[in-house]
PDB file of C-alpha atoms in Angstrom:
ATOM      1  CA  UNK U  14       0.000   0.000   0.000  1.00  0.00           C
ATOM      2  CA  UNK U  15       1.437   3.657  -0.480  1.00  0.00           C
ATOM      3  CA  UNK U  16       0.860   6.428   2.160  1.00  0.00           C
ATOM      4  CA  UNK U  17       1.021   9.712   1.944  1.00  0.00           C
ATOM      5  CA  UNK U  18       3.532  11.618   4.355  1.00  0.00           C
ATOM      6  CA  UNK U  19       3.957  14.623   5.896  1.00  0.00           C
ATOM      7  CA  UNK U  20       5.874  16.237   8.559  1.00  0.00           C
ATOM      8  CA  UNK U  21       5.536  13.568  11.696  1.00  0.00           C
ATOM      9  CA  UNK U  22       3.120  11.191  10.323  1.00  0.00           C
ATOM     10  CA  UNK U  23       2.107   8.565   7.421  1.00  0.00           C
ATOM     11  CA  UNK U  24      -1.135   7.884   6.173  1.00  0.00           C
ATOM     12  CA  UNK U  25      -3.728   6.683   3.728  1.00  0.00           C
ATOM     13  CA  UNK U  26      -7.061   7.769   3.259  1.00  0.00           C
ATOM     14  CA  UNK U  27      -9.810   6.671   1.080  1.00  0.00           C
ATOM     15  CA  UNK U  28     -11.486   7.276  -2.362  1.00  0.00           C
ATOM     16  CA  UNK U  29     -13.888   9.333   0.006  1.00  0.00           C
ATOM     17  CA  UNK U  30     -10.779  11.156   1.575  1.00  0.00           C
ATOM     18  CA  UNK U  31     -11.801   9.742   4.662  1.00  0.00           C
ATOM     19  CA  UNK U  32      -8.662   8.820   6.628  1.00  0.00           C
ATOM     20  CA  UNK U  33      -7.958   4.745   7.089  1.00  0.00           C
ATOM     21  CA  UNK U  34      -4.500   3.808   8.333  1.00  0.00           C
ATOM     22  CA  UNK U  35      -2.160   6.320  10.441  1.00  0.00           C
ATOM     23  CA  UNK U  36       0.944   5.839  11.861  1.00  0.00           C
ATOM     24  CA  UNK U  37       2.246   9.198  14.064  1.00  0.00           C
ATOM     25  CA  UNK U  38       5.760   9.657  15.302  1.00  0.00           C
ATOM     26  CA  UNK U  39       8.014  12.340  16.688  1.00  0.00           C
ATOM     27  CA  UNK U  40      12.013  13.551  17.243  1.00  0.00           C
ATOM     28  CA  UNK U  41      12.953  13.920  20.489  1.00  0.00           C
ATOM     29  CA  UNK U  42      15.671  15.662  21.634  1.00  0.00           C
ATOM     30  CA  UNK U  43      17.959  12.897  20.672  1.00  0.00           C
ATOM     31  CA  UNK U  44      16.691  12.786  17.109  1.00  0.00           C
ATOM     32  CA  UNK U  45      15.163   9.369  17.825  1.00  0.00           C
ATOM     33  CA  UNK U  46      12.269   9.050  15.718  1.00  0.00           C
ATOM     34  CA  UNK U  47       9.150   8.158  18.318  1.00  0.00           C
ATOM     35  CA  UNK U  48       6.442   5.925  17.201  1.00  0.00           C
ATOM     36  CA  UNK U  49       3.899   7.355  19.400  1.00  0.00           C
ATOM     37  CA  UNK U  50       0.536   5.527  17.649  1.00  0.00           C
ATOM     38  CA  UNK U  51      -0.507   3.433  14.893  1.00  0.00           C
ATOM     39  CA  UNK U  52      -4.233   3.428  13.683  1.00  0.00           C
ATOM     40  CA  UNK U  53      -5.863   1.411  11.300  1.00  0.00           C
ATOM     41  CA  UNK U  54     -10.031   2.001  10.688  1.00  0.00           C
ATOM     42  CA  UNK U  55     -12.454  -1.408  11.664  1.00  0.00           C
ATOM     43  CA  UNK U  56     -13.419  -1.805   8.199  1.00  0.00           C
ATOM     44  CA  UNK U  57      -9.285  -2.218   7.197  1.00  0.00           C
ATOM     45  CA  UNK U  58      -7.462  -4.372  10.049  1.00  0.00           C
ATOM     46  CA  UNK U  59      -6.349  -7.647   9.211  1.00  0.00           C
ATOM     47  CA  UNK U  60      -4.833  -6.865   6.088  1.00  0.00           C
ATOM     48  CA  UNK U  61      -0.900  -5.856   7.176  1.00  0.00           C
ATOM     49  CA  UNK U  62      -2.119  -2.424   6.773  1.00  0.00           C
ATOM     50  CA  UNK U  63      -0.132  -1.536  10.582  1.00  0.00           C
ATOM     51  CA  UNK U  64       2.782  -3.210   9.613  1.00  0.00           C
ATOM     52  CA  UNK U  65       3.212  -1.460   6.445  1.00  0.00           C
ATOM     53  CA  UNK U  66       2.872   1.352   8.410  1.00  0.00           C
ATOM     54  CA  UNK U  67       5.447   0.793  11.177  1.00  0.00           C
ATOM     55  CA  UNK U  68       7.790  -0.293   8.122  1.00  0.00           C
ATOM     56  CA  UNK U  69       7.133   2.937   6.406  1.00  0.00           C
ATOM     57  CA  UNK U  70       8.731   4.500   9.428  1.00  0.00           C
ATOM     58  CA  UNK U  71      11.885   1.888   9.455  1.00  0.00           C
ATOM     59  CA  UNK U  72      12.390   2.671   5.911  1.00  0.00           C
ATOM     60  CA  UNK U  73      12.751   6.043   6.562  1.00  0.00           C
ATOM     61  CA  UNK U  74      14.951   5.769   9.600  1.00  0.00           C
ATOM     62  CA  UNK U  75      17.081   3.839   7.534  1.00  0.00           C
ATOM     63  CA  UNK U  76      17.221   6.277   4.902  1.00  0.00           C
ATOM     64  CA  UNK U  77      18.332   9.008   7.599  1.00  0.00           C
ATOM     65  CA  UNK U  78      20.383   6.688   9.812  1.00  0.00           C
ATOM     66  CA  UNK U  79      18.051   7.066  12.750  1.00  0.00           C
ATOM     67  CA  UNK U  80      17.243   4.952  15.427  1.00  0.00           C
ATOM     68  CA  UNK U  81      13.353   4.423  16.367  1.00  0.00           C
ATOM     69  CA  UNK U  82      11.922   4.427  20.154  1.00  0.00           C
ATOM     70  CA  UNK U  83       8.292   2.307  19.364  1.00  0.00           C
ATOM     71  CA  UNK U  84       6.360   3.994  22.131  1.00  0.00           C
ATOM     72  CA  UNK U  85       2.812   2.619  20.925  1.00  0.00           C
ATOM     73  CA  UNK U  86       1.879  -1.111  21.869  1.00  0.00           C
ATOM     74  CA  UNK U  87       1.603  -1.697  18.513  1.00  0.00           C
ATOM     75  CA  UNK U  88       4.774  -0.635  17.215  1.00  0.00           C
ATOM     76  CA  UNK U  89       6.903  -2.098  20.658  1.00  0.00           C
ATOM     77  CA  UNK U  90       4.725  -5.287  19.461  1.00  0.00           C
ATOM     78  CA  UNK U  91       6.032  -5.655  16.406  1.00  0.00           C
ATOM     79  CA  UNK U  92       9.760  -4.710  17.266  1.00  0.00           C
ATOM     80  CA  UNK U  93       9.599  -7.293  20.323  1.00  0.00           C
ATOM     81  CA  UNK U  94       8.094 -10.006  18.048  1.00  0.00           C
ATOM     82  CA  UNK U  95      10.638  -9.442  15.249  1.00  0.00           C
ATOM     83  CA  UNK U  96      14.051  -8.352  16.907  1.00  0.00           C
ATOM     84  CA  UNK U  97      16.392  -9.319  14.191  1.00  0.00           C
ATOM     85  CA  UNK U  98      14.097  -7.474  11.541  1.00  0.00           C
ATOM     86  CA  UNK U  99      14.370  -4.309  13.485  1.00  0.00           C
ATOM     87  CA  UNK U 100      17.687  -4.687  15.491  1.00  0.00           C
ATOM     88  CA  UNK U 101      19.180  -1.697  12.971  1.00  0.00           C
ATOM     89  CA  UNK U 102      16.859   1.031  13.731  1.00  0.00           C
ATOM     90  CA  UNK U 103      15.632   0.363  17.423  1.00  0.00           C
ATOM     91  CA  UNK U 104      16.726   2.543  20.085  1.00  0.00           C
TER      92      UNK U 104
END
């Protein structure tokens, strides 16, 4: 799936421009990018839609040689359940 991004967040909305899938993050102080919450709409889970989403962020950490603090339980889910995937970019 492709999102659109802008400063601090990806997303996807519908034909209807009614949003479906977000992911938020921040910097901190650090410049560690913060995962700070993942949504995906009722009618859309169970597709991979929130992973894409959390790997939308990794790709772009690794693009600007960040490291990622996953602060939402989804996100720290994902990194937990797949350390070697994610051992790069996690704080």
């Amino acid at each position: 799936m492709d999102f659109e991004k802008e400063r601090s967040r990806f997303y996807k909305k519908d034909e209807n421009g009614v949003l479906i899938a977000e992911i938020d993050y921040t910097l901190d102080d650090e410049g560690y990018i913060c995962i700070t919450s993942t949504f995906v709409d009722d009618d859309y889970r169970g597709q991979g839609i929130a992973g894409q989403l959390v790997d939308a962020v990794v790709e772009m950490a690794r693009e600007e040689n960040r490291k990622i603090d996953p602060l939402c339980p989804y996100a720290k889910s994902v990194f937990k359940k797949n350390p070697e995937r994610y051992s790069d970019v996690k704080k």
